[in-house]
CSV table of C-alpha atoms in Angstrom, one decimal:
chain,number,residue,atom,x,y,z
A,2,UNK,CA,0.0,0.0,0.0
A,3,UNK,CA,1.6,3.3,-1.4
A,4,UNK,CA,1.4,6.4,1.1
A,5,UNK,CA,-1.6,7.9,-0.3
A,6,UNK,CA,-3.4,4.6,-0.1
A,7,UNK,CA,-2.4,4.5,3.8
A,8,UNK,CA,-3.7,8.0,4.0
A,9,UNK,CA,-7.1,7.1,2.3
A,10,UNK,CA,-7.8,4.3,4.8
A,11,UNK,CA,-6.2,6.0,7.8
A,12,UNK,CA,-9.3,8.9,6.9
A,13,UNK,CA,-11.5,6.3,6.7
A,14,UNK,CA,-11.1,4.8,9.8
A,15,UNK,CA,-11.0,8.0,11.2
A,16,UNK,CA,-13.8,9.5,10.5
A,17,UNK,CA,-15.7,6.0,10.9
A,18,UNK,CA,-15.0,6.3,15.0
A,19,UNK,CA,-14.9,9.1,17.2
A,20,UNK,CA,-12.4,7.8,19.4
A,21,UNK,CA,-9.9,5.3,19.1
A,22,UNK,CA,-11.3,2.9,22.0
A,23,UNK,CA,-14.3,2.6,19.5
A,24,UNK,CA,-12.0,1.6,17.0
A,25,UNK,CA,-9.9,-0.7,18.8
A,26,UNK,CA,-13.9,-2.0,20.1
A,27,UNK,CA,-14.3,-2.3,16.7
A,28,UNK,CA,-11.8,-5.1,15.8
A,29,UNK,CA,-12.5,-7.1,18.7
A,30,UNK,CA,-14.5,-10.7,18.3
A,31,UNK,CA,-16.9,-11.7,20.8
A,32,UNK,CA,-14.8,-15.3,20.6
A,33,UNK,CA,-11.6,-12.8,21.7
A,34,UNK,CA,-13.5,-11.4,24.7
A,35,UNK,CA,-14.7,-15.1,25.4
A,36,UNK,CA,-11.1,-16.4,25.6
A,37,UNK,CA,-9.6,-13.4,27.2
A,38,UNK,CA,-12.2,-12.5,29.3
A,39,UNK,CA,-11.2,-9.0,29.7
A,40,UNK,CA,-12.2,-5.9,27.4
A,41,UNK,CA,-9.3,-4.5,28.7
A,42,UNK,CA,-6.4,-6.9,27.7
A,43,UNK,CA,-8.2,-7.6,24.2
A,44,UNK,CA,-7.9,-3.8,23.6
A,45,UNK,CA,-3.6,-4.2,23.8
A,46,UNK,CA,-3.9,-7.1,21.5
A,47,UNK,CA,-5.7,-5.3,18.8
A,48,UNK,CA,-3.5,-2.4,19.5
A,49,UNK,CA,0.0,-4.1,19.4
A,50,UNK,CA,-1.6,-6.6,16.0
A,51,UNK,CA,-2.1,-9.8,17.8
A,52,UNK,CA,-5.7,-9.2,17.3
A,53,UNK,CA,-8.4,-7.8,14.8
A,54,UNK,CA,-10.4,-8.2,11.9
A,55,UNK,CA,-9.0,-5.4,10.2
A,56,UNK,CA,-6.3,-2.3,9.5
A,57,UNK,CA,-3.6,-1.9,12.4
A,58,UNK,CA,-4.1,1.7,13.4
A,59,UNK,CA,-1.2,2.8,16.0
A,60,UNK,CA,-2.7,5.5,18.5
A,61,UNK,CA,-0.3,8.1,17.8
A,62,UNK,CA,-1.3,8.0,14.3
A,63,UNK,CA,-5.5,7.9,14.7
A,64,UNK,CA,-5.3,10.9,17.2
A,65,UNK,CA,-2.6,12.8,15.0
A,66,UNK,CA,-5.2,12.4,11.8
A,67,UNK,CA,-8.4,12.7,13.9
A,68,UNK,CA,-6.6,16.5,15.0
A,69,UNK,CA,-5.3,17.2,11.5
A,70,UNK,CA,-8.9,16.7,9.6
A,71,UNK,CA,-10.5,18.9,12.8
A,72,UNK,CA,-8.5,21.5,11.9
A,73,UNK,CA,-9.0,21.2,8.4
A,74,UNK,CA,-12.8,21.2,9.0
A,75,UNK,CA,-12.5,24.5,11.5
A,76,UNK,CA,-10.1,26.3,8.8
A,77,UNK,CA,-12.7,25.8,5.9
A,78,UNK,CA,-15.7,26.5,7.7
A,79,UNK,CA,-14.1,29.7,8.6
A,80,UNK,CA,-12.6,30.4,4.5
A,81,UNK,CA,-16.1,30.0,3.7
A,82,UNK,CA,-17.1,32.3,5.8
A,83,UNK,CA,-14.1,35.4,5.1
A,84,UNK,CA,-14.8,35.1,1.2
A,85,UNK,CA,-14.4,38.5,0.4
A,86,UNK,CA,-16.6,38.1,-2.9
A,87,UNK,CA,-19.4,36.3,-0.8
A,88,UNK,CA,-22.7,37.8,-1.4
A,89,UNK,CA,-21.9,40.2,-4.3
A,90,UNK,CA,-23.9,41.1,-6.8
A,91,UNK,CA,-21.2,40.9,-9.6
A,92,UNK,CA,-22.0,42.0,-12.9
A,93,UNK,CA,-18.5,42.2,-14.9
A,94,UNK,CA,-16.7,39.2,-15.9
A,95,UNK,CA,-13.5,39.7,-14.5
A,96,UNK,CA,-14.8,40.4,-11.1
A,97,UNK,CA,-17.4,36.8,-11.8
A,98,UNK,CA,-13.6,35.4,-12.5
A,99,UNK,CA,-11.6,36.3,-9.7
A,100,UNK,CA,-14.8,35.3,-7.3
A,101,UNK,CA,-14.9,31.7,-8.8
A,102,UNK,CA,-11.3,31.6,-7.6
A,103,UNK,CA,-11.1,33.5,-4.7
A,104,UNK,CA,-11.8,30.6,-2.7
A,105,UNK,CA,-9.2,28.0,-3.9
A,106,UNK,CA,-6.5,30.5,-3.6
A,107,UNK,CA,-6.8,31.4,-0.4
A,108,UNK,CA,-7.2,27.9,0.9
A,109,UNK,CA,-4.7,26.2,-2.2
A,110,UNK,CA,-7.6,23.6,-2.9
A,111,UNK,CA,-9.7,23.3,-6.4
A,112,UNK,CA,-12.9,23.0,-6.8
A,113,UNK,CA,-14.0,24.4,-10.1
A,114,UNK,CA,-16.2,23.3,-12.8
A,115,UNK,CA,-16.0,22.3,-15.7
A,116,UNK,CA,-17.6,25.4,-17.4
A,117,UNK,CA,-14.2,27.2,-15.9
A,118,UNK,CA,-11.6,24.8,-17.6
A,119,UNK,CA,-11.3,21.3,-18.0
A,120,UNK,CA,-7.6,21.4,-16.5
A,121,UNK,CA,-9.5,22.2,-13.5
A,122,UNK,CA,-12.1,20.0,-13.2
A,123,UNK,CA,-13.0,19.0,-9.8
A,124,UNK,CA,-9.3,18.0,-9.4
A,125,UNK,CA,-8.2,18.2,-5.6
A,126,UNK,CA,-4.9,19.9,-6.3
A,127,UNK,CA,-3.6,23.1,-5.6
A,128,UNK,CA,-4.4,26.0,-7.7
A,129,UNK,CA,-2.1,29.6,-7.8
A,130,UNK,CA,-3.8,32.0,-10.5
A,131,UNK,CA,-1.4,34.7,-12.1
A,132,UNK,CA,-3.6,37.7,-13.3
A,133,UNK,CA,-2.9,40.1,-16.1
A,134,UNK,CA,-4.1,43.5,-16.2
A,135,UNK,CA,-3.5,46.7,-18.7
A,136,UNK,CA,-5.4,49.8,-18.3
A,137,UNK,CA,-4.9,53.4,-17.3
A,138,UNK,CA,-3.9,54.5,-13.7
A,139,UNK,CA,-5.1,57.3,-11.6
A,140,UNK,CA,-2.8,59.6,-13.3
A,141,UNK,CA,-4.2,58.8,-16.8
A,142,UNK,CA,-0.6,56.5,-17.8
A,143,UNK,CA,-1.1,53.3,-18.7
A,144,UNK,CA,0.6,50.2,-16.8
A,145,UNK,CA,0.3,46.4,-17.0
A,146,UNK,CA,1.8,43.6,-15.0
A,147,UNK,CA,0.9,40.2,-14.1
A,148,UNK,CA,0.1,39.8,-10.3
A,149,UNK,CA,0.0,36.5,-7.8
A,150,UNK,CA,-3.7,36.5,-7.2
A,151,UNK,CA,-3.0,34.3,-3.9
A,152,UNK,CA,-0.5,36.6,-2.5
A,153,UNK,CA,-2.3,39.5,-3.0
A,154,UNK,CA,-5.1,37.9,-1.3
A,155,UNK,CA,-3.1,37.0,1.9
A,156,UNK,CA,-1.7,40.7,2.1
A,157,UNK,CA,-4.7,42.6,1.5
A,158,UNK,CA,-8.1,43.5,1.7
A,159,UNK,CA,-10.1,42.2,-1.8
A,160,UNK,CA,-13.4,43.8,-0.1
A,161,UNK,CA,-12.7,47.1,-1.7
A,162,UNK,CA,-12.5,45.6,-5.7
A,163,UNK,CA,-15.4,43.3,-5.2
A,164,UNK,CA,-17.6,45.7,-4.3
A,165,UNK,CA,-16.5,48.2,-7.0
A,166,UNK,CA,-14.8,50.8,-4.8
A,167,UNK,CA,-11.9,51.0,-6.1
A,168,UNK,CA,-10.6,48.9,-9.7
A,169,UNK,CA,-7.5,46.1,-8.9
A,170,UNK,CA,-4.2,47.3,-11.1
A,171,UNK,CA,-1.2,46.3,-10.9
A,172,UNK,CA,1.8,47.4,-8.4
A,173,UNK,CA,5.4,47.9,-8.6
A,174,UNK,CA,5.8,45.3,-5.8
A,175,UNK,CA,3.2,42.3,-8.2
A,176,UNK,CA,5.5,39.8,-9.7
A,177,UNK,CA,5.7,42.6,-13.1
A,178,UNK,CA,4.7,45.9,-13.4
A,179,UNK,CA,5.4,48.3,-16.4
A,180,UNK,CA,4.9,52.2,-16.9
A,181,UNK,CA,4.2,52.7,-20.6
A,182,UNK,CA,5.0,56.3,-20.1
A,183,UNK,CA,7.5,56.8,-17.9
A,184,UNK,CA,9.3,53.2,-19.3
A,185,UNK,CA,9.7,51.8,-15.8
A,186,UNK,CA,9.9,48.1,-15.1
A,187,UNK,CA,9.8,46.0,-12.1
A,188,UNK,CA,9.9,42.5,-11.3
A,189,UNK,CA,9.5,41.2,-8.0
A,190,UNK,CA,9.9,37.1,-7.0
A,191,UNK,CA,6.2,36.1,-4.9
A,192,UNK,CA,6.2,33.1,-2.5
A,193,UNK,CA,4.4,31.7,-4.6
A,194,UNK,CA,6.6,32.4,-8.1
A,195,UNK,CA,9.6,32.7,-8.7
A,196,UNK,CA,10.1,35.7,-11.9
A,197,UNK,CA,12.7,34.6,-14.9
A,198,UNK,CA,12.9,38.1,-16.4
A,199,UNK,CA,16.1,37.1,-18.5
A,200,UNK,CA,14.7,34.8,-20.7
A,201,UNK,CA,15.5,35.9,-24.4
A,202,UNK,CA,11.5,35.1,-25.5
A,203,UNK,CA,10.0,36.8,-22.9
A,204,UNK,CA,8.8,36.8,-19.1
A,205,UNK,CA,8.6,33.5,-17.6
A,206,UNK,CA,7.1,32.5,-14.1
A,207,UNK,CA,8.3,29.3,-11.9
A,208,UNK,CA,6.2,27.9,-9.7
A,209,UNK,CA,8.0,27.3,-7.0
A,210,UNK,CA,5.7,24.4,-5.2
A,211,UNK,CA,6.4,21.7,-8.5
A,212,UNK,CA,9.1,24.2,-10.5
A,213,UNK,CA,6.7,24.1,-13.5
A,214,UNK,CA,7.3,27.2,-15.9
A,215,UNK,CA,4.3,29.1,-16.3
A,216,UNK,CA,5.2,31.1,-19.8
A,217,UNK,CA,2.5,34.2,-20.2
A,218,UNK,CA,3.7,34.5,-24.0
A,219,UNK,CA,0.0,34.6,-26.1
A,220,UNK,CA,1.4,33.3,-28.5
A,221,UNK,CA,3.2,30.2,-26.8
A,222,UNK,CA,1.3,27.2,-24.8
A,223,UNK,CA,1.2,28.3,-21.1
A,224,UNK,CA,2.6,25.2,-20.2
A,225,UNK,CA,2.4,21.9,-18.0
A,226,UNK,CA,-0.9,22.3,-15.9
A,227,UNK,CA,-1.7,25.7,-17.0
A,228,UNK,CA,-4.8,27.6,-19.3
A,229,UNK,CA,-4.5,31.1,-20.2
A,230,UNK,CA,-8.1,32.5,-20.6
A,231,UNK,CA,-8.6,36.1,-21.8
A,232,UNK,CA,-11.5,38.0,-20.0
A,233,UNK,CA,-13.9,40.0,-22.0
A,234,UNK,CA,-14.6,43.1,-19.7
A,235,UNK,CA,-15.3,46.5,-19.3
A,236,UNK,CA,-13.6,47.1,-16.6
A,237,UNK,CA,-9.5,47.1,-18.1
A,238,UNK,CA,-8.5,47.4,-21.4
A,239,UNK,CA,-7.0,43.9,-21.3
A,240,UNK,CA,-7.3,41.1,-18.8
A,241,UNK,CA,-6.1,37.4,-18.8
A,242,UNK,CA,-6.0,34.7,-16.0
A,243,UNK,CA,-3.4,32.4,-16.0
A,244,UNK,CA,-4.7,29.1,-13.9
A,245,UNK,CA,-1.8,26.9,-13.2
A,246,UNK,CA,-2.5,23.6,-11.3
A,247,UNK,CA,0.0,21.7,-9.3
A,248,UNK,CA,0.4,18.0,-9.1
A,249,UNK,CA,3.0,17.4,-6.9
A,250,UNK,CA,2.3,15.5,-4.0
A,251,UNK,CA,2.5,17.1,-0.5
């Protein structure tokens, strides 16, 4: 049985019993209890592998798990309920794409459809979405630069773009940012990416979880586990979402 395997029926039994005396209770025959005579003793046999009917579970490892999924169970209940895109009215695509992702990259999971992308599909792997943006600033000057949707979720407060106060753009500290006017360039390393800004065919991205190469050239494929989707909207002059999934096992 590979790791994963051990994992799968490590969950099971967990989540079968709520303590491990049930499951220990569990694997005990009433032929054990008649020959041993106490509950007590047949419990250490089933425990040490002299005993049971089934999977030997050591107690370190059910109460570790038990914990683990408990907190995994406490930290999604409360991502579901900090979705900053939660009960919006959104009207523009690009603010309908973000919100259909805000979820897996805060938490690292995926659960989209299919109607988002079939590299995508209800695959339980991590997700880190890179988001293009050109468009005019405040100042009237035009910038673009590609931005680590996950980061900038952790490190500030999405509230303000979902409910239209203010329009995301890129910053000189995203993982790119250009000035079209005054020519100034930036590229910043996320802990999430890792920028390649000396590749002779263009900008490149690493994630750094599986070291894929996410490559954000239109013209080129984006890559092992990746979809570049271009958003219509009336919000930028251009947008694209970059999805890239990882596969590497954790």
């Amino acid at each position: 049985m590979d790791r994963d395997e051990g994992l799968t029926a490590l969950d099971n039994i967990v989540t079968q019993f709520n303590t491990y005396e049930d499951f220990l209770d569990s694997q005990i025959t009433t032929v054990d209890l008649y020959y041993l005579e106490d509950e007590g003793l047949a419990r250490q046999l089933v425990e040490l592998g002299y005993r049971g009917t089934g999977e030997v579970v050591k107690r370190e490892d059910f109460e570790a798990r038990k914990a683990a999924i408990e907190i995994a169970r406490l930290a999604e209940r409360t991502q579901k309920k900090t979705l900053t895109s939660a009960g919006k009215d959104l009207q523009d695509n690009f603010l309908k794409a973000l919100a259909v992702r805000e979820e897996d990259n805060r938490n690292g999971k995926v659960s989209l459809n299919q109607q988002e992308s079939d590299a995508v599909h209800t695959l339980k792997k991590q997700l880190a979405t890179v988001i293009f943006i050109r468009d005019r600033n405040s100042h009237g000057q035009e910038v673009s630069g590609y931005i680590d949707y996950a980061h900038r979720l952790k490190i500030e407060d999405f509230e303000v773009y979902f409910s239209e106060k203010r329009r995301l753009l890129p910053k000189p500290t995203d993982m790119s940012f250009y000035n079209w006017n005054s020519h100034i360039a930036v590229w910043n390393s996320t802990p999430n990416y890792q920028v390649i800004a000396d590749n002779p065919e263009g900008l490149l991205f690493k994630y750094k979880r599986d070291r894929k190469i996410l490559n954000v050239d239109p013209k080129a494929s984006p890559g092992d586990n990746s979809t570049r989707t271009p958003i219509q909207t009336e919000l930028y002059i251009q947008a694209v979402i970059f999805d890239h999934i990882s596969r590497r096992k954790t």
